[in-house]
Amino acid sequence: MSTRIDNDKIFKALANATRRDLLDCLKDQPQTTGQLCEAFPVLDRCTVMQHLKVLEDSDLIIIRREGRERWNHLNPMPIKHIHDRWIGAYAAHAVDLIGRMQMDMGD
Amino acid sequence: MSTRIDNDKIFKALANATRRDLLDCLKDQPQTTGQLCEAFPVLDRCTVMQHLKVLEDSDLIIIRREGRERWNHLNPMPIKHIHDRWIGAYAAHAVDLIGRMQMDMGD
């Protein structure tokens, strides 16, 4: 179960726009650290590694090593727990409907 | 659409355990500010009001005034946007299944 300290870590990790952008890059498929560095040419490798460390420590990414490569995988479970904490199963359908209505209105 | 600054506000608001506890209180029904103060007797009214202001500024709660009462409603939409940003429609089913398997294993 998540503790308050774990949750603090997750939200502090997500409170940084670069780290959110890194997670966006991992949404569709895992990436090596080299690929992520290429995707963020304005950041030096050391900065990218520091952000990935924060994401790993808060369990938002999972690292798998293959030979010399470090593959970064998005871990969707903390995100799912955020959703389930404040949007119950009953409310999820209504919230989904409101979301689609807002999209139709261009919000 | 959410901007980076809006997102910073949301995650900074959620990075505080008391504010997360306040949102928990609002999950099932709206509460007046007086009711929330009663639910958090260790906090003085001013502190509760400050936390509610941060939640309101980040759009996580919506305030409705009725006479002298201030009703605080959880706004689920920012939470839904967090979910949808990193868990696509296709992945949602798999993530839900993993979540239920972890629950069965007592994780």
mmCIF file of C-alpha atoms in Angstrom:
data_model
loop_
_atom_site.group_PDB
_atom_site.id
_atom_site.type_symbol
_atom_site.label_atom_id
_atom_site.label_comp_id
_atom_site.label_asym_id
_atom_site.label_seq_id
_atom_site.Cartn_x
_atom_site.Cartn_y
_atom_site.Cartn_z
ATOM 1 C CA MET A 1 0.000 0.000 0.000
ATOM 2 C CA SER A 2 1.151 3.546 -0.681
ATOM 3 C CA THR A 3 2.338 5.545 2.303
ATOM 4 C CA ARG A 4 2.145 9.314 2.719
ATOM 5 C CA ILE A 5 5.890 9.562 2.047
ATOM 6 C CA ASP A 6 5.567 7.537 -1.186
ATOM 7 C CA ASN A 7 2.730 9.814 -2.263
ATOM 8 C CA ASP A 8 4.759 12.929 -1.449
ATOM 9 C CA LYS A 9 7.533 11.538 -3.674
ATOM 10 C CA ILE A 10 5.150 10.818 -6.550
ATOM 11 C CA PHE A 11 3.575 14.278 -6.559
ATOM 12 C CA LYS A 12 6.904 16.075 -6.093
ATOM 13 C CA ALA A 13 8.281 14.077 -9.036
ATOM 14 C CA LEU A 14 5.256 15.060 -11.145
ATOM 15 C CA ALA A 15 5.477 18.740 -10.097
ATOM 16 C CA ASN A 16 8.325 19.251 -12.605
ATOM 17 C CA ALA A 17 7.425 19.888 -16.260
ATOM 18 C CA THR A 18 10.560 18.202 -17.666
ATOM 19 C CA ARG A 19 9.827 15.022 -15.731
ATOM 20 C CA ARG A 20 6.244 15.064 -17.025
ATOM 21 C CA ASP A 21 7.617 15.461 -20.569
ATOM 22 C CA LEU A 22 9.944 12.486 -19.999
ATOM 23 C CA LEU A 23 6.952 10.382 -18.912
ATOM 24 C CA ASP A 24 5.078 11.522 -22.052
ATOM 25 C CA CYS A 25 7.952 10.060 -24.132
ATOM 26 C CA LEU A 26 7.507 6.715 -22.365
ATOM 27 C CA LYS A 27 3.723 6.503 -22.703
ATOM 28 C CA ASP A 28 3.695 4.479 -25.918
ATOM 29 C CA GLN A 29 6.886 2.457 -25.537
ATOM 30 C CA PRO A 30 9.963 2.131 -23.315
ATOM 31 C CA GLN A 31 13.031 4.123 -24.344
ATOM 32 C CA THR A 32 16.725 3.758 -23.633
ATOM 33 C CA THR A 33 18.374 6.563 -21.672
ATOM 34 C CA GLY A 34 20.293 7.422 -24.874
ATOM 35 C CA GLN A 35 17.031 7.823 -26.812
ATOM 36 C CA LEU A 36 15.623 10.104 -24.105
ATOM 37 C CA CYS A 37 18.776 12.252 -24.172
ATOM 38 C CA GLU A 38 18.355 12.602 -27.947
ATOM 39 C CA ALA A 39 14.715 13.607 -27.452
ATOM 40 C CA PHE A 40 15.765 16.410 -25.055
ATOM 41 C CA PRO A 41 18.771 18.025 -26.786
ATOM 42 C CA VAL A 42 18.566 21.148 -24.579
ATOM 43 C CA LEU A 43 19.346 19.033 -21.494
ATOM 44 C CA ASP A 44 22.751 17.485 -20.828
ATOM 45 C CA ARG A 45 22.921 13.752 -20.143
ATOM 46 C CA CYS A 46 23.587 14.295 -16.434
ATOM 47 C CA THR A 47 20.376 16.359 -16.018
ATOM 48 C CA VAL A 48 18.310 13.738 -17.852
ATOM 49 C CA MET A 49 19.806 11.029 -15.601
ATOM 50 C CA GLN A 50 18.958 13.057 -12.472
ATOM 51 C CA HIS A 51 15.332 13.458 -13.565
ATOM 52 C CA LEU A 52 15.117 9.720 -14.385
ATOM 53 C CA LYS A 53 16.487 8.943 -10.903
ATOM 54 C CA VAL A 54 13.695 11.008 -9.296
ATOM 55 C CA LEU A 55 11.112 9.206 -11.456
ATOM 56 C CA GLU A 56 12.621 5.821 -10.539
ATOM 57 C CA ASP A 57 12.727 6.632 -6.811
ATOM 58 C CA SER A 58 9.041 7.539 -6.898
ATOM 59 C CA ASP A 59 8.208 4.330 -8.805
ATOM 60 C CA LEU A 60 6.880 6.218 -11.829
ATOM 61 C CA ILE A 61 9.375 4.460 -14.076
ATOM 62 C CA ILE A 62 10.922 1.003 -13.932
ATOM 63 C CA ILE A 63 14.447 0.442 -15.264
ATOM 64 C CA ARG A 64 15.459 -2.757 -17.064
ATOM 65 C CA ARG A 65 19.095 -3.239 -18.040
ATOM 66 C CA GLU A 66 19.889 -5.136 -21.239
ATOM 67 C CA GLY A 67 23.621 -5.395 -21.862
ATOM 68 C CA ARG A 68 24.952 -1.860 -21.839
ATOM 69 C CA GLU A 69 21.520 -0.312 -22.357
ATOM 70 C CA ARG A 70 19.157 1.028 -19.741
ATOM 71 C CA TRP A 71 15.515 0.756 -20.806
ATOM 72 C CA ASN A 72 13.100 3.129 -19.047
ATOM 73 C CA HIS A 73 9.502 1.870 -18.770
ATOM 74 C CA LEU A 74 6.555 3.975 -17.590
ATOM 75 C CA ASN A 75 4.926 2.333 -14.550
ATOM 76 C CA PRO A 76 1.220 3.175 -14.835
ATOM 77 C CA MET A 77 0.276 1.836 -11.389
ATOM 78 C CA PRO A 78 0.945 5.007 -9.315
ATOM 79 C CA ILE A 79 -1.119 6.959 -11.878
ATOM 80 C CA LYS A 80 -3.924 4.420 -11.608
ATOM 81 C CA HIS A 81 -3.842 4.709 -7.792
ATOM 82 C CA ILE A 82 -4.179 8.521 -8.030
ATOM 83 C CA HIS A 83 -7.243 8.055 -10.245
ATOM 84 C CA ASP A 84 -8.831 5.386 -8.059
ATOM 85 C CA ARG A 85 -8.217 7.345 -4.859
ATOM 86 C CA TRP A 86 -10.446 10.257 -5.898
ATOM 87 C CA ILE A 87 -12.589 8.856 -8.703
ATOM 88 C CA GLY A 88 -14.525 5.812 -7.541
ATOM 89 C CA ALA A 89 -15.766 3.097 -9.879
ATOM 90 C CA TYR A 90 -19.262 4.599 -9.799
ATOM 91 C CA ALA A 91 -18.078 8.127 -10.657
ATOM 92 C CA ALA A 92 -15.640 7.019 -13.384
ATOM 93 C CA HIS A 93 -18.375 6.658 -16.009
ATOM 94 C CA ALA A 94 -19.863 10.111 -15.308
ATOM 95 C CA VAL A 95 -16.409 11.724 -15.297
ATOM 96 C CA ASP A 96 -15.584 10.055 -18.602
ATOM 97 C CA LEU A 97 -18.814 11.395 -20.097
ATOM 98 C CA ILE A 98 -18.119 14.957 -18.871
ATOM 99 C CA GLY A 99 -14.580 14.690 -20.295
ATOM 100 C CA ARG A 100 -15.926 13.737 -23.730
ATOM 101 C CA MET A 101 -18.533 16.528 -23.611
ATOM 102 C CA GLN A 102 -15.777 19.061 -22.794
ATOM 103 C CA MET A 103 -13.694 17.744 -25.684
ATOM 104 C CA ASP A 104 -16.673 18.179 -28.041
ATOM 105 C CA MET A 105 -16.962 21.784 -26.824
ATOM 106 C CA GLY A 106 -13.285 22.310 -27.527
ATOM 107 C CA ASP A 107 -12.289 22.800 -23.874
ATOM 108 C CA MET B 1 -6.408 22.760 -22.273
ATOM 109 C CA SER B 2 -4.073 22.458 -19.319
ATOM 110 C CA THR B 3 -0.892 24.486 -19.448
ATOM 111 C CA ARG B 4 2.423 23.610 -17.834
ATOM 112 C CA ILE B 5 1.796 26.220 -15.110
ATOM 113 C CA ASP B 6 -1.662 24.779 -14.355
ATOM 114 C CA ASN B 7 -0.110 21.318 -14.110
ATOM 115 C CA ASP B 8 2.636 22.596 -11.793
ATOM 116 C CA LYS B 9 -0.100 24.037 -9.542
ATOM 117 C CA ILE B 10 -2.057 20.761 -9.501
ATOM 118 C CA PHE B 11 0.935 18.592 -8.568
ATOM 119 C CA LYS B 12 2.255 21.069 -6.001
ATOM 120 C CA ALA B 13 -1.216 21.135 -4.432
ATOM 121 C CA LEU B 14 -1.281 17.313 -4.322
ATOM 122 C CA ALA B 15 2.276 17.097 -2.907
ATOM 123 C CA ASN B 16 0.910 17.937 0.565
ATOM 124 C CA ALA B 17 -0.584 15.120 2.649
ATOM 125 C CA THR B 18 -3.123 17.347 4.446
ATOM 126 C CA ARG B 19 -4.483 18.596 1.142
ATOM 127 C CA ARG B 20 -4.764 14.994 -0.100
ATOM 128 C CA ASP B 21 -6.658 14.132 3.118
ATOM 129 C CA LEU B 22 -9.009 17.082 2.526
ATOM 130 C CA LEU B 23 -9.735 15.767 -0.991
ATOM 131 C CA ASP B 24 -10.400 12.311 0.493
ATOM 132 C CA CYS B 25 -13.128 13.902 2.667
ATOM 133 C CA LEU B 26 -14.761 15.342 -0.464
ATOM 134 C CA LYS B 27 -14.675 12.158 -2.548
ATOM 135 C CA ASP B 28 -18.167 10.948 -1.635
ATOM 136 C CA GLN B 29 -19.964 14.253 -1.092
ATOM 137 C CA PRO B 30 -19.316 17.995 -0.881
ATOM 138 C CA GLN B 31 -18.653 19.439 2.564
ATOM 139 C CA THR B 32 -18.963 22.887 4.064
ATOM 140 C CA THR B 33 -15.781 24.549 5.273
ATOM 141 C CA GLY B 34 -17.156 24.188 8.821
ATOM 142 C CA GLN B 35 -17.562 20.423 8.380
ATOM 143 C CA LEU B 36 -13.983 20.132 7.079
ATOM 144 C CA CYS B 37 -12.666 22.095 10.067
ATOM 145 C CA GLU B 38 -14.505 19.676 12.384
ATOM 146 C CA ALA B 39 -12.976 16.719 10.500
ATOM 147 C CA PHE B 40 -9.453 18.132 11.092
ATOM 148 C CA PRO B 41 -9.507 19.223 14.753
ATOM 149 C CA VAL B 42 -5.694 19.424 14.913
ATOM 150 C CA LEU B 43 -5.726 22.225 12.313
ATOM 151 C CA ASP B 44 -6.985 25.729 13.031
ATOM 152 C CA ARG B 45 -9.632 27.202 10.727
ATOM 153 C CA CYS B 46 -7.123 29.545 9.097
ATOM 154 C CA THR B 47 -4.840 26.641 8.087
ATOM 155 C CA VAL B 48 -7.771 24.676 6.648
ATOM 156 C CA MET B 49 -8.840 27.775 4.674
ATOM 157 C CA GLN B 50 -5.283 28.213 3.312
ATOM 158 C CA HIS B 51 -5.174 24.589 2.121
ATOM 159 C CA LEU B 52 -8.642 24.951 0.536
ATOM 160 C CA LYS B 53 -7.428 28.107 -1.261
ATOM 161 C CA VAL B 54 -4.497 26.159 -2.781
ATOM 162 C CA LEU B 55 -6.890 23.387 -3.870
ATOM 163 C CA GLU B 56 -9.287 25.958 -5.352
ATOM 164 C CA ASP B 57 -6.484 27.821 -7.189
ATOM 165 C CA SER B 58 -5.362 24.548 -8.774
ATOM 166 C CA ASP B 59 -8.956 23.711 -9.769
ATOM 167 C CA LEU B 60 -9.018 20.540 -7.646
ATOM 168 C CA ILE B 61 -12.045 21.830 -5.740
ATOM 169 C CA ILE B 62 -14.927 24.040 -6.769
ATOM 170 C CA ILE B 63 -16.571 26.339 -4.210
ATOM 171 C CA ARG B 64 -20.295 27.025 -4.207
ATOM 172 C CA ARG B 65 -21.689 29.579 -1.761
ATOM 173 C CA GLU B 66 -25.166 29.009 -0.310
ATOM 174 C CA GLY B 67 -26.181 31.774 2.065
ATOM 175 C CA ARG B 68 -23.446 31.962 4.709
ATOM 176 C CA GLU B 69 -22.109 28.489 3.879
ATOM 177 C CA ARG B 70 -19.240 27.623 1.585
ATOM 178 C CA TRP B 71 -19.637 24.179 0.012
ATOM 179 C CA ASN B 72 -16.420 22.550 -1.219
ATOM 180 C CA HIS B 73 -16.843 20.114 -4.115
ATOM 181 C CA LEU B 74 -14.103 17.806 -5.424
ATOM 182 C CA ASN B 75 -13.492 18.538 -9.129
ATOM 183 C CA PRO B 76 -12.536 15.162 -10.627
ATOM 184 C CA MET B 77 -11.509 16.565 -14.035
ATOM 185 C CA PRO B 78 -7.836 17.388 -13.257
ATOM 186 C CA ILE B 79 -7.485 13.858 -11.808
ATOM 187 C CA LYS B 80 -9.038 12.393 -14.945
ATOM 188 C CA HIS B 81 -6.625 14.406 -17.117
ATOM 189 C CA ILE B 82 -3.635 13.016 -15.159
ATOM 190 C CA HIS B 83 -4.931 9.491 -15.778
ATOM 191 C CA ASP B 84 -5.642 10.041 -19.477
ATOM 192 C CA ARG B 85 -2.288 11.741 -20.085
ATOM 193 C CA TRP B 86 -0.269 8.644 -19.184
ATOM 194 C CA ILE B 87 -2.750 5.776 -19.408
ATOM 195 C CA GLY B 88 -4.326 5.599 -22.849
ATOM 196 C CA ALA B 89 -7.729 4.041 -23.510
ATOM 197 C CA TYR B 90 -6.076 0.860 -24.786
ATOM 198 C CA ALA B 91 -3.808 0.481 -21.729
ATOM 199 C CA ALA B 92 -6.552 1.287 -19.189
ATOM 200 C CA HIS B 93 -8.036 -2.215 -19.340
ATOM 201 C CA ALA B 94 -4.653 -3.936 -18.819
ATOM 202 C CA VAL B 95 -3.758 -1.562 -15.969
ATOM 203 C CA ASP B 96 -7.111 -2.224 -14.327
ATOM 204 C CA LEU B 97 -6.497 -5.973 -14.558
ATOM 205 C CA ILE B 98 -2.994 -5.670 -13.029
ATOM 206 C CA GLY B 99 -4.463 -3.529 -10.241
ATOM 207 C CA ARG B 100 -7.038 -6.197 -9.419
ATOM 208 C CA MET B 101 -4.397 -8.968 -9.516
ATOM 209 C CA GLN B 102 -2.208 -6.976 -7.092
ATOM 210 C CA MET B 103 -5.202 -6.503 -4.781
ATOM 211 C CA ASP B 104 -5.845 -10.269 -4.830
ATOM 212 C CA MET B 105 -2.198 -10.824 -3.872
ATOM 213 C CA GLY B 106 -2.605 -8.379 -0.992
ATOM 214 C CA ASP B 107 -0.191 -5.809 -2.446
#
